[in-house]
Coordinates of C-alpha atoms in Angstrom, one line a residue:
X1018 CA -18.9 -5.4 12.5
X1019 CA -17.5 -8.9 14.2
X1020 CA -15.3 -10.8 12.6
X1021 CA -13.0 -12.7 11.5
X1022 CA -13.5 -16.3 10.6
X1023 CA -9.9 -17.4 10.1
X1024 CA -10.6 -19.4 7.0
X1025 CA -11.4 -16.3 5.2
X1026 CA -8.9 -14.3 6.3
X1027 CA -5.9 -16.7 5.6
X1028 CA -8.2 -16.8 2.0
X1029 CA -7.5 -12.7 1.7
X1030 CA -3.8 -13.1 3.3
X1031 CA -3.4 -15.7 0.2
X1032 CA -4.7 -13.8 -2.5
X1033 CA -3.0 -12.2 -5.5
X1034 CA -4.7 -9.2 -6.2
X1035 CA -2.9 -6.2 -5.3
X1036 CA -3.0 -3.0 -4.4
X1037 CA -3.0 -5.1 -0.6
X1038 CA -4.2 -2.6 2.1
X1039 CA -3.1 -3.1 5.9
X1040 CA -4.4 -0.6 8.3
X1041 CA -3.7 -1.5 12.0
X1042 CA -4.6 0.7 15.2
X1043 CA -5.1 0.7 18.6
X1044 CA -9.2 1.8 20.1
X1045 CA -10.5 2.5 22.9
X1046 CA -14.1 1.5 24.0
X1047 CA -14.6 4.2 26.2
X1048 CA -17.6 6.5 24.9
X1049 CA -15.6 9.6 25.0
X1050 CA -12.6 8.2 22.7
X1051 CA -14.8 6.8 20.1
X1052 CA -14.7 9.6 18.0
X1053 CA -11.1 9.7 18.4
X1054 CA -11.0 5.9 17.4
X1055 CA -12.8 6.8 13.9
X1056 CA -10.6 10.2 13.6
X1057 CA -7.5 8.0 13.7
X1058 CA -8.8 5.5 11.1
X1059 CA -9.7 8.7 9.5
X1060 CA -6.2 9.7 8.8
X1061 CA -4.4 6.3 8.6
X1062 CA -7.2 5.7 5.7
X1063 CA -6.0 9.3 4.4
X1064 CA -2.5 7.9 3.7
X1065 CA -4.0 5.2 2.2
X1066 CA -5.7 6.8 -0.3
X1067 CA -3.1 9.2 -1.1
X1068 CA -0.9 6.0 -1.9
X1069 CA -3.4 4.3 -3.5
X1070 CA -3.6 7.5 -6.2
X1071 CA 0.0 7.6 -6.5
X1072 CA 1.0 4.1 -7.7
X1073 CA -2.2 2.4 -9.0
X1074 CA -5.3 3.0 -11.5
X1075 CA -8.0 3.8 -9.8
X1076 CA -10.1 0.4 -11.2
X1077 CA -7.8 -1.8 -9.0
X1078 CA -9.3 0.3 -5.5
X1079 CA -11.9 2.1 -6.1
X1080 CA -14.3 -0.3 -4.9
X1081 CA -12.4 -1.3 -1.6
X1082 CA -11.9 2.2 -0.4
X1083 CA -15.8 3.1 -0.7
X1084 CA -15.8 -0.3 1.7
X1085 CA -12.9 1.2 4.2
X1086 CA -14.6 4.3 4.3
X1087 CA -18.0 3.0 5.1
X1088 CA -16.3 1.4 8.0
X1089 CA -16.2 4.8 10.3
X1090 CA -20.2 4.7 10.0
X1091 CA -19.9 1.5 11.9
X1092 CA -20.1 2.5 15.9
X1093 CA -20.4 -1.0 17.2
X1094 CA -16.4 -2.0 15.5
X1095 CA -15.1 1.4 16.8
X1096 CA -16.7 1.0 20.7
X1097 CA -15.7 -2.8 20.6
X1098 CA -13.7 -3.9 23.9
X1099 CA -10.8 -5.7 22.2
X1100 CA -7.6 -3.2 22.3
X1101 CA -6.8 -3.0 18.5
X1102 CA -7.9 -3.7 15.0
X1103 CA -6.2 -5.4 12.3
X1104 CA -7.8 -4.3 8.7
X1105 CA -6.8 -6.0 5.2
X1106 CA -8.2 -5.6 2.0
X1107 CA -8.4 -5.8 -1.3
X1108 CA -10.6 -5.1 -4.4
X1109 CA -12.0 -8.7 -3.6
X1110 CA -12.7 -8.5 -0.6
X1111 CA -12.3 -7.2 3.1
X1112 CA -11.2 -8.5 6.4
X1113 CA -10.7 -7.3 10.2
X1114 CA -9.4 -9.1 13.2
X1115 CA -10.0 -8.3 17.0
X1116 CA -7.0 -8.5 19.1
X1117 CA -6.5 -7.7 22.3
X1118 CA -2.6 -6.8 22.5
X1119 CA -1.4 -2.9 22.0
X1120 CA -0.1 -2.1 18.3
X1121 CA 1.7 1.3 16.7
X1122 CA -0.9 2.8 14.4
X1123 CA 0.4 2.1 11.0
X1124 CA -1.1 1.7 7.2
X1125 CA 0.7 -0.1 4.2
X1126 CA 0.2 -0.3 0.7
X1127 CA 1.5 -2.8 -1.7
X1128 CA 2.5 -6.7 -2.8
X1129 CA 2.0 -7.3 0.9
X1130 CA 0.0 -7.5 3.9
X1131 CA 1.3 -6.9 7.0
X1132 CA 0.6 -9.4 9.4
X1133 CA 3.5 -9.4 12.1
X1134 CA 0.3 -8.5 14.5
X1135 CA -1.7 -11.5 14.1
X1136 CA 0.9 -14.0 15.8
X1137 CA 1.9 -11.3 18.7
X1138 CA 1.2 -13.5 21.9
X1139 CA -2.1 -13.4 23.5
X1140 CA -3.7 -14.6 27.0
X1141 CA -5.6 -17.6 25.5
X1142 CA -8.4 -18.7 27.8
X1143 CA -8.6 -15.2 29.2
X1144 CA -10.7 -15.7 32.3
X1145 CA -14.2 -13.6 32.3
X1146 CA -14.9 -12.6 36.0
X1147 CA -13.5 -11.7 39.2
X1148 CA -14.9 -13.6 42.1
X1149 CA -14.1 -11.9 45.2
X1150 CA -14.5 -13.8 48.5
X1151 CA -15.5 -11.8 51.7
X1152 CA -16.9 -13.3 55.3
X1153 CA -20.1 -13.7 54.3
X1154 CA -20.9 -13.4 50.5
X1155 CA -18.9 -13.4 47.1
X1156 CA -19.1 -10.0 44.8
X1157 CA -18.6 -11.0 41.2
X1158 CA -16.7 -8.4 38.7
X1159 CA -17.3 -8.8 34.6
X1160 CA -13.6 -8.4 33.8
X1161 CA -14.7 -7.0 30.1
X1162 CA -16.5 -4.2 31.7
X1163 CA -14.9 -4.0 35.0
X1164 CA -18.8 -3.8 36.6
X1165 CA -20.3 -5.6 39.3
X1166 CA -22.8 -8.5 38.4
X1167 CA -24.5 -11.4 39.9
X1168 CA -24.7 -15.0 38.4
X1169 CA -28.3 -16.5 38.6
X1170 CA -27.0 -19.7 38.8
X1171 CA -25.4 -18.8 41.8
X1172 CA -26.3 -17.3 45.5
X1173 CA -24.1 -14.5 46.2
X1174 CA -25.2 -14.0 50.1
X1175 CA -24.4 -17.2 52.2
X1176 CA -27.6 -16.8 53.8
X1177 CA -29.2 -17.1 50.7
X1178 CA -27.9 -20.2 50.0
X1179 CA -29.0 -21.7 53.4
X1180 CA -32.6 -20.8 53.5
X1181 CA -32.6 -22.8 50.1
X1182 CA -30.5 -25.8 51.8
X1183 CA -32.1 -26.1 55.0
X1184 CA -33.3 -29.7 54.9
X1185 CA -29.8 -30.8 54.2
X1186 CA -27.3 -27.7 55.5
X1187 CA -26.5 -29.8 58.7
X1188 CA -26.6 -26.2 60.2
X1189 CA -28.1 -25.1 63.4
X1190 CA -31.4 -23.4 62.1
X1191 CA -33.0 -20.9 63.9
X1192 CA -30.0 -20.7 66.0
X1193 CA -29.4 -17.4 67.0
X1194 CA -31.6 -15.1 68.6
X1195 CA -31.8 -12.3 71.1
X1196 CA -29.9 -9.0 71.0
X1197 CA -26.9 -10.9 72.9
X1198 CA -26.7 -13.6 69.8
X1199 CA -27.4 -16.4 71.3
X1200 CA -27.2 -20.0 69.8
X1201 CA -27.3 -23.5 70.0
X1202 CA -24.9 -26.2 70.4
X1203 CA -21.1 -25.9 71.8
X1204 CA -19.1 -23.9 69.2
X1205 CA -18.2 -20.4 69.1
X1206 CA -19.8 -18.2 67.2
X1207 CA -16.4 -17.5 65.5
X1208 CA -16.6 -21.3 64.2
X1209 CA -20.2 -21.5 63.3
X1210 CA -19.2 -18.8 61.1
X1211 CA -16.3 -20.4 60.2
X1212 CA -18.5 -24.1 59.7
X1213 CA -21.0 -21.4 57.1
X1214 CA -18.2 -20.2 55.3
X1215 CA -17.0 -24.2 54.4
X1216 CA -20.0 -24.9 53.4
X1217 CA -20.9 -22.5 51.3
X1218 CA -17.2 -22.8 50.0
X1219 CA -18.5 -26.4 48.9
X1220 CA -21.0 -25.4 46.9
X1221 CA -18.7 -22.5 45.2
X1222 CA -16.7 -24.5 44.3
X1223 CA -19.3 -26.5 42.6
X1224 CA -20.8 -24.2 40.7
X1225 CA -17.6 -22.5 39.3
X1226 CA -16.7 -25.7 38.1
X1227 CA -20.0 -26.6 36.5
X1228 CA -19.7 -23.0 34.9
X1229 CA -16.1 -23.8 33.4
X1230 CA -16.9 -27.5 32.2
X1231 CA -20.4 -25.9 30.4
X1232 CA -19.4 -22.5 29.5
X1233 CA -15.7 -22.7 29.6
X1234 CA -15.5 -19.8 32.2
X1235 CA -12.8 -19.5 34.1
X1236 CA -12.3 -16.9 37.4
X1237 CA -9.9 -14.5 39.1
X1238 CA -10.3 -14.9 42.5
X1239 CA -9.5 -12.4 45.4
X1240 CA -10.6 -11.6 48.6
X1241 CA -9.9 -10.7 52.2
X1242 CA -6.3 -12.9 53.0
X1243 CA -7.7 -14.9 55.8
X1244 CA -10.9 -15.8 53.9
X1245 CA -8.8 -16.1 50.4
X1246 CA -6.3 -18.4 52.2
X1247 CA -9.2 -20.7 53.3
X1248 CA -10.4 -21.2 50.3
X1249 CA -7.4 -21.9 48.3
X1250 CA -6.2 -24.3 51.0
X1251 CA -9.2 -26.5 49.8
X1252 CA -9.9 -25.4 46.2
X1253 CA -6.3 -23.8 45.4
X1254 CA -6.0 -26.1 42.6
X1255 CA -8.9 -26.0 40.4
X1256 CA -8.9 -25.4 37.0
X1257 CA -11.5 -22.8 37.0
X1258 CA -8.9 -20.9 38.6
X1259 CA -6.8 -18.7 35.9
X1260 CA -5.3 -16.6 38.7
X1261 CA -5.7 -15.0 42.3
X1262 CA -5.3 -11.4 43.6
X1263 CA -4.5 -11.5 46.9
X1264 CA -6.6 -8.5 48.9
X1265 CA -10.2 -7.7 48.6
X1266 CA -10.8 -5.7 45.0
X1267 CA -13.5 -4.1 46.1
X1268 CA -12.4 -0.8 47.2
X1269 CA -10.5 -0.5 44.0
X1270 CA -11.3 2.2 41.5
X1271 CA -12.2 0.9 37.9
X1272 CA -8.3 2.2 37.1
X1273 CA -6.7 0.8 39.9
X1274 CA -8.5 -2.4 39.2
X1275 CA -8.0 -2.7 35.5
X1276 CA -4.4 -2.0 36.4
X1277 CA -4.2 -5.4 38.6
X1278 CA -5.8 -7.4 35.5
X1279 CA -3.5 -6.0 33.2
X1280 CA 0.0 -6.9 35.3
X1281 CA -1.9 -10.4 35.6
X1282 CA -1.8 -10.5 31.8
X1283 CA 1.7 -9.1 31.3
X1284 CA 3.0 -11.9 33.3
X1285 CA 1.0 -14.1 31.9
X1286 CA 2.5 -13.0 28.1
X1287 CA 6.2 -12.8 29.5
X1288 CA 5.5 -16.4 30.9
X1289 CA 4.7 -17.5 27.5
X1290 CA 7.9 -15.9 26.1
X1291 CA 9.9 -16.9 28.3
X1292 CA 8.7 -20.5 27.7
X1293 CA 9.5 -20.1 23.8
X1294 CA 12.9 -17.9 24.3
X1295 CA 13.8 -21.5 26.0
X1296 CA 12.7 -23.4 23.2
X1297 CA 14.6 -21.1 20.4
X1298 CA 17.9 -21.2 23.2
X1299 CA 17.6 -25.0 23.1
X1300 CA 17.3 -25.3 19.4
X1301 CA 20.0 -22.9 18.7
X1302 CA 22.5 -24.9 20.6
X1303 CA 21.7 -28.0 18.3
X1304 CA 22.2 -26.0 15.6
X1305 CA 18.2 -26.1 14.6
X1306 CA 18.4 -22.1 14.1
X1307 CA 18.4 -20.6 10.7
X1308 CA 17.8 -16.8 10.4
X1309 CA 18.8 -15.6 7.3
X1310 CA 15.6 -15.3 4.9
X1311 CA 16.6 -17.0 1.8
X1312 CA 17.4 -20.1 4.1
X1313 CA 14.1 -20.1 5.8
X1314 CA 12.4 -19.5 2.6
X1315 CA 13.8 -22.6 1.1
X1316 CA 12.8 -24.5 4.7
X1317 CA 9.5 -23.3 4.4
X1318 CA 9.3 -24.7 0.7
X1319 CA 10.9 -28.2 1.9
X1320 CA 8.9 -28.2 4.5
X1321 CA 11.6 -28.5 7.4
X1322 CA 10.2 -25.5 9.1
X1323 CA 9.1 -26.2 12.9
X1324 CA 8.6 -22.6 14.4
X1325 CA 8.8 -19.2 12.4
X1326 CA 9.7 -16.3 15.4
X1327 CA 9.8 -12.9 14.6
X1328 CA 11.9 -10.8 17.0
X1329 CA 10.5 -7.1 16.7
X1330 CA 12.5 -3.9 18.0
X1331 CA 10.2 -1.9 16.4
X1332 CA 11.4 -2.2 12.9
X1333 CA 10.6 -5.8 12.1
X1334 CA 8.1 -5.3 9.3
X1335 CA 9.6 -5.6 6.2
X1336 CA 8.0 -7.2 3.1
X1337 CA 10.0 -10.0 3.3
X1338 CA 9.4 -11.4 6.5
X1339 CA 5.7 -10.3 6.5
X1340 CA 5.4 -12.7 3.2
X1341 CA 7.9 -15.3 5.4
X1342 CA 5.0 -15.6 7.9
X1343 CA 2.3 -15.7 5.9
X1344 CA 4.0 -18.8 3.8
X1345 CA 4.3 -20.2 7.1
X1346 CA 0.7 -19.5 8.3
X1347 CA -0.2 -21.3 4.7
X1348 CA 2.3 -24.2 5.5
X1349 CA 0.1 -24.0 9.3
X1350 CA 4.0 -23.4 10.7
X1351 CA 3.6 -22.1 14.4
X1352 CA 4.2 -18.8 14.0
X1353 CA 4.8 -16.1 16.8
X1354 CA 6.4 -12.2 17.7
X1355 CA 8.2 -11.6 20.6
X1356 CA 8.8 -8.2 21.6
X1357 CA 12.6 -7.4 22.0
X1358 CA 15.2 -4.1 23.5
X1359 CA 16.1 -2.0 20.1
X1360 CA 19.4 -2.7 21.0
X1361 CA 18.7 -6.5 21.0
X1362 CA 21.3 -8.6 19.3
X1363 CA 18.8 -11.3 18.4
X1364 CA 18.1 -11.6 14.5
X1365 CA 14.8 -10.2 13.0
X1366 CA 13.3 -13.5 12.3
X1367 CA 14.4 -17.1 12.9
X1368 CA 13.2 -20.3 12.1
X1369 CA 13.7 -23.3 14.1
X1370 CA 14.0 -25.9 11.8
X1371 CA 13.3 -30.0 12.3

């Protein structure tokens, strides 16, 4: 089960019929913790239920729990690669989001839905593969599922991609021969290799960007540092390029590897914090702050609201700021989480005003 189509799920954030079920949990799409996946849901649902049978007539859930409970028979949601779910519902209807930042397990019942989760910060454009240069050939890595692939479109041997460019290679065909490794002309052998490697570099570079203007792919690129260096002192600048690892990757264990992607991503997210910690410092000092809820709630209603940020410390999801963001969501107010120290001074949610 894929979803969500954000139209519909703002339509289920926005609705009134309550009880208003939130279950949120982290999976894993490793075939061993699946089960382990559905035995969490398992209990979070549990909780629900028993909550559910406490405070409401059975008419206003019975239908939506049979729903949540057909969702453990569903192994393509619990082996998905994306690191957490997000599930709301109601008696109406039933919704679940993909995200790929870490959440605490949690489950609520009530007026409410909490959806602090939705605007955590996430990598957008998240690259797909790992191109990783060596002397004589490129390895390419599916970042999703950390395995090796090769593109069709694209020759992963350099001498692959000469015996299809002969005619026009400009290279000295037929060249070497002979146990010694002899060849023509007045360059080294050290430079022809380094003339192959510029060439083929040329025609990467064409392809990746073909591949990110058609497909919107874009690429982590490592390699060896002499052969990594020589190719960013020419390409270094290319938008394909979401970032570069600077070693060859492919001794790495699928651990050690996924470990290098993550850090790339954490800096990544604390970049993007950091970027809107600046914003809220600058807005603060022109007195464009407000934090208490009443205040924002009025600024939402006048529509004088910029930016809604919730600060979370671990104990930032209350009813009333959950329903803040979602009136802010409704208004289409930027809305975003930042993770903060629990002994963080900052208030629980702002709102940087116009």
């Amino acid at each position: 089960m894929k979803i969500t189509i954000q139209k519909d799920l703002l339509q289920l954030l926005s609705s009134n019929v309550e009880p208003k079920i939130s279950i949120i949990l982290p999976i894993h799409p490793e075939t061993p913790q699946i089960e382990n996946n559905i035995l969490t849901y398992k209990n979070l649902l549990k909780d629900v239920k028993k909550d559910l049978e406490y405070n409401y007539p059975r008419r206003d859930w019975n239908d939506v729990v049979d729903k949540l409970e057909n969702l453990t028979l569903d192994r393509d949601l619990w082996s998905s690669s994306s690191k957490s779910l997000l599930i709301f519902a109601n008696n109406e209807n039933l919704q679940i989001s993909e995200v790929d930042h870490d959440v605490q397990p949690k489950a609520h019942v009530g007026s409410t839905f909490l959806i602090q989760d939705l605007f955590v910060p996430e990598i957008a454009d998240r690259p797909q593969y790992i191109i990783n240069l060596s002397r004589d050939r490129i390895n390419v890595i599916d970042i999703a599922s950390l395995k090796a692939i090769e593109f069709a479109e694209i020759h992963s041997n350099f001498s692959d991609y000469y015996s299809d460019f002969d005619a026009n290679s400009n290279l000295n065909t037929g060249s070497y021969a002979g146990l010694a490794g002899a060849y023509h002309g007045h360059r080294t052998k050290s430079e022809e290799q380094q003339k192959d490697q510029l060439i083929y570099y040329r025609y990467l570079d064409r392809e990746l960007a073909k591949m990110n203007k058609e497909k919107g792919f874009r690429f982590i690129i490592s390699g060896l540092p002499e052969v990594l260096d020589n190719y960013l002192s020419n390409y270094g600048n290319a938008s394909y390029i979401y970032d570069v690892i600077h070693g060859s990757i492919i001794n790495l264990s699928q651990n050690e590897l996924s470990e290098r992607i993550n850090q790339i991503f954490e800096d990544q997210k604390l970049l993007k914090s950091q970027e809107l910690m600046k914003e809220y410092n600058q807005a603060d000092r022109k007195d464009k702050v407000i934090n208490d809820v009443d205040s924002i709630k009025h600024a939402l209603n006048d529509e004088r609201v910029k930016s809604l940020i919730s600060f979370n410390n671990g104990d930032s999801y209350s009813v009333d700021q959950n329903k803040l963001m979602l009136k802010a969501a409704q208004n289409k107010v930027h809305c975003q989480v930042i993770d903060t120290a629990e002994s963080s001074d900052l208030p629980k949610i702002s709102a940087i005003v116009y």
